[in-house]
């Protein structure tokens, strides 16, 4: 009987422990379920927020794309306008220097064609011809000399504007002097050797002739022609550079600029009309402001500063 009671007590305690463990396990499952539901709700909420954010980002992206497109259109219009105005200004300047619109158009046309197949842009070539004309180079020689100087620049790597300046100074002075000779030599242009070979001069004889001013600008021109002719050391220097990466890039830039100028020919009347209208409107406003007296301006300032005016604005 005692043994039975002991066994019964042990069974009851075991059953109670089992019941407690089952209850604890049930509570834990319930807690896990609640946490899972909470996590699910958070995930759903995050998903809705993400969708909202995604729509916002898409709207922002669309707005940015439209803004970028508008900005690109404005920049393209500015580029076309600038290149058209640049060529028009160059044409006017060269026309003043040459005294002939027909000759100016011919020069620009030939230099544009040359620029399309060389690493030099047509803008750069036209500027060079203007510089040479300002130094006194004859109009009918401008294209030829510009091309030859471009060959020298392409062969030596010297800047075209610097070569043209040195050559132009020689033409303006009418003779070769040490200063211009050094400018050319510093840029790797050996015109002294060609001059010595042309007249069979030794180094000392050349130096003496240079010092006495006996080497004329015409002699330098002949030396330039020899150096850039078919047997000359600088022949085809510009065309050779066009095959380099830099030359191809420059040719591409020149073609883009040419396209912009051609487009500008059609848009130029529209641009000019718009600018004329804006200038007229602004001129009228400026005339109106100029007619105002100091008393009227003071009255306007007092009106803006008055409390009643501020309340109306508010």
Coordinates of N, CA and C in Angstrom, one line a residue, residues 18-166:
X18 N 5.0 17.2 -16.8 CA 4.7 17.1 -18.2 C 3.7 18.2 -18.6
X19 N 2.7 18.4 -17.7 CA 1.6 19.4 -18.0 C 2.3 20.9 -18.0
X20 N 3.2 21.1 -17.1 CA 3.9 22.4 -17.0 C 4.7 22.6 -18.3
X21 N 5.5 21.6 -18.6 CA 6.3 21.7 -19.8 C 5.5 21.9 -21.1
X22 N 4.3 21.2 -21.2 CA 3.4 21.4 -22.3 C 2.9 22.8 -22.4
X23 N 2.5 23.3 -21.2 CA 2.0 24.7 -21.1 C 3.1 25.7 -21.5
X24 N 4.3 25.5 -21.0 CA 5.4 26.4 -21.3 C 5.7 26.3 -22.8
X25 N 5.6 25.1 -23.4 CA 5.9 25.0 -24.8 C 4.8 25.7 -25.6
X26 N 3.5 25.5 -25.2 CA 2.4 26.2 -25.8 C 2.6 27.7 -25.8
X27 N 3.0 28.2 -24.6 CA 3.2 29.7 -24.5 C 4.3 30.2 -25.5
X28 N 5.4 29.3 -25.6 CA 6.5 29.7 -26.5 C 6.0 29.7 -27.9
X29 N 5.2 28.7 -28.3 CA 4.7 28.7 -29.7 C 3.8 29.9 -29.9
X30 N 3.0 30.3 -28.9 CA 2.1 31.4 -29.0 C 3.0 32.7 -29.2
X31 N 4.1 32.8 -28.4 CA 5.0 34.0 -28.5 C 5.6 34.0 -29.9
X32 N 6.1 32.9 -30.4 CA 6.7 32.8 -31.7 C 5.7 33.3 -32.8
X33 N 4.4 32.8 -32.6 CA 3.4 33.2 -33.6 C 3.2 34.7 -33.6
X34 N 3.1 35.2 -32.4 CA 2.9 36.7 -32.3 C 4.0 37.5 -32.9
X35 N 5.2 37.0 -32.6 CA 6.4 37.7 -33.2 C 6.4 37.5 -34.8
X36 N 6.0 36.4 -35.2 CA 5.9 36.1 -36.7 C 4.9 37.0 -37.3
X37 N 3.7 37.2 -36.6 CA 2.7 38.0 -37.2 C 3.2 39.5 -37.2
X38 N 3.9 39.9 -36.1 CA 4.4 41.3 -36.1 C 5.4 41.5 -37.2
X39 N 6.3 40.5 -37.3 CA 7.3 40.6 -38.4 C 6.6 40.7 -39.8
X40 N 5.6 39.9 -39.9 CA 4.9 39.9 -41.2 C 4.3 41.3 -41.5
X41 N 3.7 41.8 -40.4 CA 3.1 43.1 -40.6 C 4.1 44.2 -40.9
X42 N 5.3 44.1 -40.3 CA 6.3 45.0 -40.6 C 6.8 44.9 -42.0
X43 N 6.9 43.6 -42.4 CA 7.4 43.4 -43.8 C 6.4 44.0 -44.8
X44 N 5.1 43.7 -44.5 CA 4.0 44.3 -45.4 C 4.1 45.8 -45.4
X45 N 4.3 46.4 -44.2 CA 4.4 47.9 -44.1 C 5.6 48.4 -44.9
X46 N 6.7 47.7 -44.7 CA 8.0 48.0 -45.4 C 7.8 47.9 -46.9
X47 N 7.0 46.8 -47.3 CA 6.8 46.7 -48.8 C 6.0 47.8 -49.3
X48 N 4.9 48.2 -48.6 CA 4.1 49.4 -49.0 C 5.0 50.6 -49.1
X49 N 5.8 50.9 -48.1 CA 6.7 52.0 -48.0 C 7.7 52.0 -49.2
X50 N 8.2 50.8 -49.5 CA 9.2 50.6 -50.6 C 8.5 50.9 -51.9
X51 N 7.3 50.4 -52.0 CA 6.5 50.7 -53.3 C 6.3 52.2 -53.5
X52 N 5.9 52.8 -52.3 CA 5.7 54.3 -52.4 C 7.0 55.0 -52.7
X53 N 8.1 54.6 -52.1 CA 9.4 55.2 -52.3 C 9.8 55.0 -53.8
X54 N 9.5 53.7 -54.3 CA 9.9 53.4 -55.6 C 9.2 54.3 -56.6
X55 N 7.9 54.5 -56.4 CA 7.1 55.4 -57.2 C 7.7 56.8 -57.2
X56 N 8.1 57.2 -56.0 CA 8.7 58.6 -55.8 C 10.0 58.7 -56.6
X57 N 10.8 57.6 -56.4 CA 12.1 57.6 -57.2 C 11.9 57.7 -58.7
X58 N 10.9 56.9 -59.1 CA 10.6 56.9 -60.5 C 10.1 58.3 -61.0
X59 N 9.3 58.9 -60.2 CA 8.8 60.3 -60.6 C 10.0 61.2 -60.6
X60 N 10.9 61.1 -59.6 CA 12.1 62.0 -59.5 C 13.0 61.7 -60.7
X61 N 13.2 60.4 -61.0 CA 14.0 60.1 -62.2 C 13.4 60.7 -63.5
X62 N 12.1 60.6 -63.6 CA 11.5 61.1 -64.8 C 11.7 62.7 -64.9
X63 N 11.5 63.3 -63.7 CA 11.7 64.8 -63.7 C 13.2 65.1 -64.0
X64 N 14.1 64.4 -63.5 CA 15.5 64.6 -63.7 C 15.8 64.4 -65.2
X65 N 15.3 63.4 -65.8 CA 15.5 63.1 -67.2 C 15.0 64.3 -68.1
X66 N 13.8 64.8 -67.7 CA 13.2 65.9 -68.4 C 14.1 67.1 -68.3
X67 N 14.5 67.3 -67.0 CA 15.4 68.5 -66.8 C 16.7 68.4 -67.6
X68 N 17.3 67.2 -67.6 CA 18.5 67.0 -68.3 C 18.3 67.2 -69.8
X69 N 17.2 66.7 -70.3 CA 16.8 66.9 -71.7 C 16.7 68.4 -72.0
X70 N 16.0 69.1 -71.2 CA 15.8 70.5 -71.4 C 17.1 71.2 -71.4
X71 N 18.0 70.8 -70.4 CA 19.3 71.5 -70.2 C 20.1 71.2 -71.5
X72 N 20.1 69.9 -72.0 CA 20.8 69.5 -73.2 C 20.3 70.3 -74.4
X73 N 19.0 70.5 -74.5 CA 18.5 71.3 -75.6 C 19.0 72.8 -75.5
X74 N 19.0 73.3 -74.3 CA 19.5 74.7 -74.1 C 21.0 74.8 -74.5
X75 N 21.8 73.8 -74.0 CA 23.2 73.8 -74.3 C 23.5 73.7 -75.8
X76 N 22.7 72.8 -76.4 CA 22.8 72.6 -77.9 C 22.5 73.9 -78.6
X77 N 21.4 74.6 -78.2 CA 21.1 75.8 -78.8 C 22.1 76.9 -78.6
X78 N 22.7 76.9 -77.4 CA 23.8 77.9 -77.2 C 25.0 77.6 -78.0
X79 N 25.3 76.3 -78.2 CA 26.5 75.9 -79.0 C 26.3 76.3 -80.5
X80 N 25.1 76.0 -81.0 CA 24.8 76.4 -82.4 C 24.8 77.9 -82.5
X81 N 24.2 78.6 -81.6 CA 24.3 80.1 -81.6 C 25.7 80.6 -81.6
X82 N 26.5 80.1 -80.7 CA 27.9 80.6 -80.5 C 28.7 80.3 -81.8
X83 N 28.6 79.1 -82.3 CA 29.4 78.8 -83.5 C 28.9 79.6 -84.7
X84 N 27.6 79.9 -84.8 CA 27.1 80.7 -85.9 C 27.6 82.1 -85.8
X85 N 27.5 82.7 -84.6 CA 28.0 84.0 -84.3 C 29.5 84.1 -84.5
X86 N 30.2 83.1 -84.1 CA 31.7 83.1 -84.2 C 32.1 83.2 -85.7
X87 N 31.5 82.4 -86.5 CA 31.8 82.4 -88.0 C 31.4 83.8 -88.6
X88 N 30.3 84.3 -88.2 CA 29.8 85.6 -88.7 C 30.8 86.7 -88.3
X89 N 31.3 86.6 -87.1 CA 32.3 87.7 -86.7 C 33.6 87.5 -87.4
X90 N 34.0 86.2 -87.6 CA 35.3 86.0 -88.4 C 35.1 86.5 -89.8
X91 N 34.0 86.3 -90.4 CA 33.8 86.7 -91.8 C 33.8 88.2 -91.9
X92 N 33.2 88.9 -90.9 CA 33.2 90.3 -90.9 C 34.6 90.9 -90.8
X93 N 35.4 90.3 -89.8 CA 36.7 90.8 -89.6 C 37.6 90.6 -90.8
X94 N 37.5 89.4 -91.4 CA 38.4 89.1 -92.5 C 37.9 89.9 -93.7
X95 N 36.6 90.2 -93.8 CA 36.2 91.1 -94.9 C 36.8 92.5 -94.8
X96 N 36.8 93.0 -93.5 CA 37.4 94.3 -93.3 C 38.9 94.3 -93.7
X97 N 39.6 93.2 -93.3 CA 41.0 93.1 -93.6 C 41.3 93.0 -95.1
X98 N 40.5 92.2 -95.8 CA 40.8 92.0 -97.2 C 40.1 93.0 -98.1
X99 N 39.0 93.6 -97.6 CA 38.3 94.5 -98.4 C 37.4 93.9 -99.5
X100 N 37.1 92.6 -99.4 CA 36.3 91.9 -100.4 C 35.5 90.8 -99.7
X101 N 34.2 90.8 -99.8 CA 33.4 89.8 -99.3 C 33.5 88.5 -100.1
X102 N 33.6 88.6 -101.4 CA 33.8 87.4 -102.3 C 35.1 86.7 -101.9
X103 N 36.2 87.5 -101.8 CA 37.5 86.9 -101.5 C 37.4 86.3 -100.1
X104 N 36.8 86.9 -99.2 CA 36.6 86.4 -97.8 C 35.9 85.1 -97.8
X105 N 34.8 85.0 -98.5 CA 34.1 83.7 -98.6 C 34.9 82.6 -99.2
X106 N 35.7 83.0 -100.2 CA 36.6 82.0 -100.9 C 37.6 81.5 -99.9
X107 N 38.2 82.4 -99.1 CA 39.2 82.0 -98.2 C 38.6 81.1 -97.1
X108 N 37.5 81.5 -96.6 CA 36.9 80.7 -95.5 C 36.5 79.3 -96.0
X109 N 35.9 79.2 -97.2 CA 35.5 78.0 -97.8 C 36.7 77.0 -98.0
X110 N 37.8 77.5 -98.5 CA 39.0 76.7 -98.7 C 39.6 76.2 -97.4
X111 N 39.6 77.1 -96.4 CA 40.2 76.7 -95.1 C 39.3 75.7 -94.3
X112 N 38.0 75.9 -94.5 CA 37.0 74.9 -93.9 C 37.2 73.5 -94.5
X113 N 37.4 73.4 -95.9 CA 37.7 72.2 -96.5 C 39.0 71.6 -96.0
X114 N 40.0 72.4 -95.8 CA 41.3 71.9 -95.3 C 41.2 71.5 -93.9
X115 N 40.4 72.2 -93.1 CA 40.3 71.8 -91.7 C 39.5 70.5 -91.5
X116 N 38.7 70.1 -92.5 CA 37.9 68.9 -92.4 C 38.8 67.6 -92.6
X117 N 40.0 67.8 -93.1 CA 40.9 66.6 -93.4 C 42.2 66.7 -92.6
X118 N 42.3 67.7 -91.7 CA 43.5 67.9 -90.9 C 43.1 68.0 -89.4
X119 N 44.1 67.9 -88.5 CA 43.8 68.1 -87.1 C 43.5 69.5 -86.7
X120 N 43.5 70.5 -87.6 CA 43.2 71.8 -87.3 C 41.7 72.2 -87.6
X121 N 41.1 72.8 -86.6 CA 39.7 73.2 -86.9 C 39.7 74.4 -87.8
X122 N 38.5 74.5 -88.5 CA 38.4 75.6 -89.4 C 38.4 77.0 -88.7
X123 N 37.9 77.0 -87.5 CA 38.0 78.2 -86.7 C 39.5 78.7 -86.4
X124 N 40.3 77.7 -86.1 CA 41.7 77.9 -85.9 C 42.4 78.4 -87.1
X125 N 42.1 77.8 -88.3 CA 42.7 78.2 -89.5 C 42.3 79.6 -90.0
X126 N 41.0 79.9 -89.8 CA 40.5 81.3 -90.2 C 41.2 82.3 -89.3
X127 N 41.3 82.0 -88.0 CA 42.0 83.0 -87.1 C 43.4 83.2 -87.5
X128 N 44.1 82.1 -88.0 CA 45.5 82.2 -88.4 C 45.6 83.1 -89.7
X129 N 44.6 82.9 -90.6 CA 44.7 83.8 -91.8 C 44.4 85.2 -91.4
X130 N 43.5 85.5 -90.5 CA 43.3 86.9 -90.0 C 44.6 87.5 -89.4
X131 N 45.3 86.7 -88.6 CA 46.5 87.1 -88.0 C 47.6 87.4 -89.1
X132 N 47.7 86.6 -90.1 CA 48.7 86.8 -91.1 C 48.3 88.0 -91.9
X133 N 47.1 88.2 -92.2 CA 46.6 89.4 -93.0 C 47.0 90.7 -92.2
X134 N 46.7 90.6 -90.9 CA 47.0 91.8 -90.0 C 48.5 92.1 -90.0
X135 N 49.4 91.1 -90.2 CA 50.8 91.3 -90.3 C 51.3 91.7 -91.7
X136 N 50.4 91.8 -92.6 CA 50.7 92.3 -93.9 C 50.9 91.3 -95.0
X137 N 50.5 90.0 -94.8 CA 50.6 89.0 -95.8 C 49.6 89.3 -96.9
X138 N 49.9 89.2 -98.2 CA 49.0 89.5 -99.3 C 47.8 88.6 -99.2
X139 N 46.7 89.1 -99.6 CA 45.4 88.4 -99.5 C 45.4 87.1 -100.4
X140 N 46.0 87.2 -101.6 CA 46.0 86.0 -102.4 C 47.0 84.9 -102.0
X141 N 47.7 85.2 -100.9 CA 48.7 84.2 -100.4 C 48.2 83.6 -99.0
X142 N 47.1 84.1 -98.5 CA 46.7 83.8 -97.2 C 46.4 82.3 -97.0
X143 N 45.6 81.7 -97.9 CA 45.3 80.3 -97.8 C 46.5 79.4 -98.0
X144 N 47.4 79.7 -99.0 CA 48.6 78.9 -99.2 C 49.5 79.0 -98.0
X145 N 49.8 80.2 -97.5 CA 50.7 80.3 -96.3 C 50.1 79.6 -95.1
X146 N 48.8 79.8 -94.9 CA 48.2 79.2 -93.7 C 48.3 77.6 -93.8
X147 N 48.1 77.1 -95.0 CA 48.3 75.6 -95.1 C 49.7 75.2 -94.9
X148 N 50.7 76.0 -95.4 CA 52.1 75.6 -95.2 C 52.5 75.7 -93.7
X149 N 52.1 76.7 -93.1 CA 52.4 76.9 -91.7 C 51.7 75.7 -90.9
X150 N 50.5 75.3 -91.3 CA 49.9 74.1 -90.7 C 50.7 72.9 -90.8
X151 N 51.3 72.7 -92.0 CA 52.2 71.5 -92.2 C 53.4 71.6 -91.3
X152 N 54.0 72.8 -91.1 CA 55.1 73.0 -90.2 C 54.7 72.7 -88.8
X153 N 53.5 73.2 -88.4 CA 53.0 72.9 -87.0 C 52.7 71.5 -86.8
X154 N 52.1 70.8 -87.8 CA 51.8 69.4 -87.7 C 53.1 68.5 -87.6
X155 N 54.1 68.9 -88.3 CA 55.3 68.1 -88.4 C 56.2 68.3 -87.1
X156 N 56.2 69.5 -86.6 CA 57.0 69.8 -85.4 C 56.3 69.7 -84.1
X157 N 55.0 69.8 -84.1 CA 54.2 69.8 -82.9 C 54.1 71.1 -82.2
X158 N 54.5 72.2 -82.9 CA 54.4 73.5 -82.4 C 53.0 74.0 -82.6
X159 N 52.6 75.0 -81.8 CA 51.3 75.6 -81.8 C 51.2 76.4 -83.1
X160 N 50.1 76.3 -83.8 CA 49.9 77.0 -85.1 C 49.9 78.5 -84.9
X161 N 49.2 79.0 -83.9 CA 49.1 80.4 -83.6 C 50.5 81.0 -83.3
X162 N 51.4 80.3 -82.6 CA 52.7 80.7 -82.3 C 53.6 80.8 -83.6
X163 N 53.5 79.7 -84.4 CA 54.3 79.7 -85.6 C 53.8 80.9 -86.5
X164 N 52.5 81.1 -86.6 CA 52.0 82.2 -87.5 C 52.4 83.5 -87.0
X165 N 52.5 83.7 -85.7 CA 52.9 85.0 -85.1 C 54.4 85.2 -85.5
X166 N 55.2 84.3 -85.3 CA 56.6 84.4 -85.6 C 56.8 84.8 -87.1

